[in-house]
Amino acid sequence: MAKIMLNDMEFITKHGACPHEYEFDQKFKVDVFMYTDCVLEAGATDDLSLTINYADAYDVVADIMYGDHVDLLETLAFRIGTDLLNTYAVIDKVKVEVRKMQPPITGFNGTAAVEVTIKR
């Protein structure tokens, strides 16, 4: 098994449970790890149609990140994972991490993140 990764995808959008998070954009980063066996055949044949087109996979992620407002990082991660599994039958397992780069926590200077792993 191999994995295809999209790392540090950055989105400026509105998500979060606090009232001001409905009004003001903030930065999110997303990592996606798609586990599949299709890489072996695609690599041997150099045939893009046999693997996951990561430009198209990015579009799946972007549609969710720029879509309807949600309160929870958990919701974003779950939707991204399930949409990727529904889009690509060759994915056996997907791991998604969504990070809020400046969460509204007084005195906190780190990121808040949720990671989900979804298997078929």
PDB file of C-alpha atoms in Angstrom:
ATOM      1  CA  MET A   1       0.000   0.000   0.000  1.00  0.00           C
ATOM      2  CA  ALA A   2       1.126   3.542  -0.749  1.00  0.00           C
ATOM      3  CA  LYS A   3      -0.188   6.960   0.139  1.00  0.00           C
ATOM      4  CA  ILE A   4      -0.793  10.081  -1.863  1.00  0.00           C
ATOM      5  CA  MET A   5      -0.472  13.234   0.219  1.00  0.00           C
ATOM      6  CA  LEU A   6      -1.631  16.805  -0.086  1.00  0.00           C
ATOM      7  CA  ASN A   7       0.124  18.831   2.609  1.00  0.00           C
ATOM      8  CA  ASP A   8      -0.302  22.354   3.945  1.00  0.00           C
ATOM      9  CA  MET A   9      -3.265  23.299   1.788  1.00  0.00           C
ATOM     10  CA  GLU A  10      -4.152  26.793   2.967  1.00  0.00           C
ATOM     11  CA  PHE A  11      -7.648  28.262   3.016  1.00  0.00           C
ATOM     12  CA  ILE A  12      -8.810  31.679   4.162  1.00  0.00           C
ATOM     13  CA  THR A  13     -12.475  31.264   5.068  1.00  0.00           C
ATOM     14  CA  LYS A  14     -15.076  31.420   7.838  1.00  0.00           C
ATOM     15  CA  HIS A  15     -15.612  28.457  10.181  1.00  0.00           C
ATOM     16  CA  GLY A  16     -15.982  28.247  13.952  1.00  0.00           C
ATOM     17  CA  ALA A  17     -18.451  28.377  16.814  1.00  0.00           C
ATOM     18  CA  CYS A  18     -17.662  31.867  18.161  1.00  0.00           C
ATOM     19  CA  PRO A  19     -19.902  34.707  16.927  1.00  0.00           C
ATOM     20  CA  HIS A  20     -17.032  36.641  15.304  1.00  0.00           C
ATOM     21  CA  GLU A  21     -15.999  33.504  13.374  1.00  0.00           C
ATOM     22  CA  TYR A  22     -19.182  33.873  11.349  1.00  0.00           C
ATOM     23  CA  GLU A  23     -18.093  37.355  10.241  1.00  0.00           C
ATOM     24  CA  PHE A  24     -14.328  37.336   9.780  1.00  0.00           C
ATOM     25  CA  ASP A  25     -12.067  35.179   7.640  1.00  0.00           C
ATOM     26  CA  GLN A  26      -9.310  33.174   9.262  1.00  0.00           C
ATOM     27  CA  LYS A  27      -6.566  30.846   8.089  1.00  0.00           C
ATOM     28  CA  PHE A  28      -6.926  27.064   8.052  1.00  0.00           C
ATOM     29  CA  LYS A  29      -4.468  24.419   6.861  1.00  0.00           C
ATOM     30  CA  VAL A  30      -5.406  20.928   5.745  1.00  0.00           C
ATOM     31  CA  ASP A  31      -3.322  17.779   5.223  1.00  0.00           C
ATOM     32  CA  VAL A  32      -4.766  14.750   3.451  1.00  0.00           C
ATOM     33  CA  PHE A  33      -3.251  11.253   3.279  1.00  0.00           C
ATOM     34  CA  MET A  34      -4.966   8.895   0.829  1.00  0.00           C
ATOM     35  CA  TYR A  35      -3.948   5.233   1.213  1.00  0.00           C
ATOM     36  CA  THR A  36      -4.261   3.143  -1.934  1.00  0.00           C
ATOM     37  CA  ASP A  37      -2.754   0.341  -3.985  1.00  0.00           C
ATOM     38  CA  CYS A  38      -3.351   2.141  -7.283  1.00  0.00           C
ATOM     39  CA  VAL A  39       0.023   3.894  -7.107  1.00  0.00           C
ATOM     40  CA  LEU A  40       1.877   0.721  -8.069  1.00  0.00           C
ATOM     41  CA  GLU A  41       0.131   0.179 -11.405  1.00  0.00           C
ATOM     42  CA  ALA A  42       0.045   3.886 -12.215  1.00  0.00           C
ATOM     43  CA  GLY A  43       3.752   4.183 -11.461  1.00  0.00           C
ATOM     44  CA  ALA A  44       4.603   1.222 -13.668  1.00  0.00           C
ATOM     45  CA  THR A  45       2.576   2.547 -16.607  1.00  0.00           C
ATOM     46  CA  ASP A  46       2.849   6.338 -16.113  1.00  0.00           C
ATOM     47  CA  ASP A  47      -0.933   6.511 -16.571  1.00  0.00           C
ATOM     48  CA  LEU A  48      -2.663   9.297 -14.624  1.00  0.00           C
ATOM     49  CA  SER A  49      -6.071   7.684 -15.112  1.00  0.00           C
ATOM     50  CA  LEU A  50      -4.974   4.775 -12.882  1.00  0.00           C
ATOM     51  CA  THR A  51      -4.249   6.906  -9.829  1.00  0.00           C
ATOM     52  CA  ILE A  52      -5.691   9.780  -7.821  1.00  0.00           C
ATOM     53  CA  ASN A  53      -5.364  13.085  -9.620  1.00  0.00           C
ATOM     54  CA  TYR A  54      -4.245  15.314  -6.777  1.00  0.00           C
ATOM     55  CA  ALA A  55      -5.483  18.467  -8.513  1.00  0.00           C
ATOM     56  CA  ASP A  56      -8.978  16.963  -8.500  1.00  0.00           C
ATOM     57  CA  ALA A  57      -8.542  15.798  -4.894  1.00  0.00           C
ATOM     58  CA  TYR A  58      -7.605  19.371  -3.950  1.00  0.00           C
ATOM     59  CA  ASP A  59     -10.861  20.559  -5.521  1.00  0.00           C
ATOM     60  CA  VAL A  60     -12.814  18.144  -3.282  1.00  0.00           C
ATOM     61  CA  VAL A  61     -11.115  19.647  -0.221  1.00  0.00           C
ATOM     62  CA  ALA A  62     -11.556  23.242  -1.425  1.00  0.00           C
ATOM     63  CA  ASP A  63     -15.271  22.747  -2.100  1.00  0.00           C
ATOM     64  CA  ILE A  64     -15.765  21.830   1.555  1.00  0.00           C
ATOM     65  CA  MET A  65     -13.442  24.441   3.009  1.00  0.00           C
ATOM     66  CA  TYR A  66     -15.032  27.228   0.958  1.00  0.00           C
ATOM     67  CA  GLY A  67     -18.532  25.787   1.316  1.00  0.00           C
ATOM     68  CA  ASP A  68     -21.130  26.246   4.021  1.00  0.00           C
ATOM     69  CA  HIS A  69     -19.997  27.528   7.413  1.00  0.00           C
ATOM     70  CA  VAL A  70     -19.588  24.865  10.097  1.00  0.00           C
ATOM     71  CA  ASP A  71     -18.788  25.255  13.773  1.00  0.00           C
ATOM     72  CA  LEU A  72     -16.403  22.321  14.220  1.00  0.00           C
ATOM     73  CA  LEU A  73     -13.060  21.274  12.775  1.00  0.00           C
ATOM     74  CA  GLU A  74     -14.361  17.742  13.289  1.00  0.00           C
ATOM     75  CA  THR A  75     -17.131  18.388  10.768  1.00  0.00           C
ATOM     76  CA  LEU A  76     -14.699  19.717   8.171  1.00  0.00           C
ATOM     77  CA  ALA A  77     -12.345  16.751   8.585  1.00  0.00           C
ATOM     78  CA  PHE A  78     -15.184  14.215   8.429  1.00  0.00           C
ATOM     79  CA  ARG A  79     -16.724  15.790   5.319  1.00  0.00           C
ATOM     80  CA  ILE A  80     -13.385  15.962   3.527  1.00  0.00           C
ATOM     81  CA  GLY A  81     -12.609  12.322   4.321  1.00  0.00           C
ATOM     82  CA  THR A  82     -16.000  10.973   3.315  1.00  0.00           C
ATOM     83  CA  ASP A  83     -16.141  13.039   0.116  1.00  0.00           C
ATOM     84  CA  LEU A  84     -12.701  11.774  -0.935  1.00  0.00           C
ATOM     85  CA  LEU A  85     -13.746   8.169  -0.266  1.00  0.00           C
ATOM     86  CA  ASN A  86     -16.963   8.719  -2.231  1.00  0.00           C
ATOM     87  CA  THR A  87     -15.073  10.330  -5.122  1.00  0.00           C
ATOM     88  CA  TYR A  88     -12.259   7.788  -5.429  1.00  0.00           C
ATOM     89  CA  ALA A  89     -13.077   4.083  -5.220  1.00  0.00           C
ATOM     90  CA  VAL A  90      -9.336   3.314  -5.174  1.00  0.00           C
ATOM     91  CA  ILE A  91      -8.844   4.926  -1.742  1.00  0.00           C
ATOM     92  CA  ASP A  92      -8.837   2.293   1.012  1.00  0.00           C
ATOM     93  CA  LYS A  93      -8.280   4.692   3.897  1.00  0.00           C
ATOM     94  CA  VAL A  94      -7.996   8.446   4.263  1.00  0.00           C
ATOM     95  CA  LYS A  95      -6.488  10.530   7.037  1.00  0.00           C
ATOM     96  CA  VAL A  96      -7.406  14.217   7.242  1.00  0.00           C
ATOM     97  CA  GLU A  97      -5.987  16.869   9.540  1.00  0.00           C
ATOM     98  CA  VAL A  98      -7.617  20.310   9.710  1.00  0.00           C
ATOM     99  CA  ARG A  99      -5.781  23.073  11.591  1.00  0.00           C
ATOM    100  CA  LYS A 100      -7.083  26.460  12.678  1.00  0.00           C
ATOM    101  CA  MET A 101      -3.981  28.617  12.624  1.00  0.00           C
ATOM    102  CA  GLN A 102      -5.128  31.250  15.142  1.00  0.00           C
ATOM    103  CA  PRO A 103      -7.909  29.814  17.291  1.00  0.00           C
ATOM    104  CA  PRO A 104      -9.794  32.293  19.485  1.00  0.00           C
ATOM    105  CA  ILE A 105      -8.230  31.178  22.774  1.00  0.00           C
ATOM    106  CA  THR A 106      -6.975  33.970  25.013  1.00  0.00           C
ATOM    107  CA  GLY A 107      -3.245  33.683  25.675  1.00  0.00           C
ATOM    108  CA  PHE A 108      -2.801  30.697  23.325  1.00  0.00           C
ATOM    109  CA  ASN A 109      -0.311  31.112  20.485  1.00  0.00           C
ATOM    110  CA  GLY A 110      -0.495  27.664  18.849  1.00  0.00           C
ATOM    111  CA  THR A 111      -2.842  25.971  16.433  1.00  0.00           C
ATOM    112  CA  ALA A 112      -5.951  23.904  17.112  1.00  0.00           C
ATOM    113  CA  ALA A 113      -6.292  20.733  15.055  1.00  0.00           C
ATOM    114  CA  VAL A 114      -8.457  17.692  14.492  1.00  0.00           C
ATOM    115  CA  GLU A 115      -7.327  14.537  12.716  1.00  0.00           C
ATOM    116  CA  VAL A 116      -9.675  11.809  11.542  1.00  0.00           C
ATOM    117  CA  THR A 117      -8.948   8.497   9.841  1.00  0.00           C
ATOM    118  CA  ILE A 118     -11.737   6.850   7.867  1.00  0.00           C
ATOM    119  CA  LYS A 119     -11.528   3.354   6.369  1.00  0.00           C
ATOM    120  CA  ARG A 120     -13.805   1.728   3.823  1.00  0.00           C
TER     121      ARG A 120
END
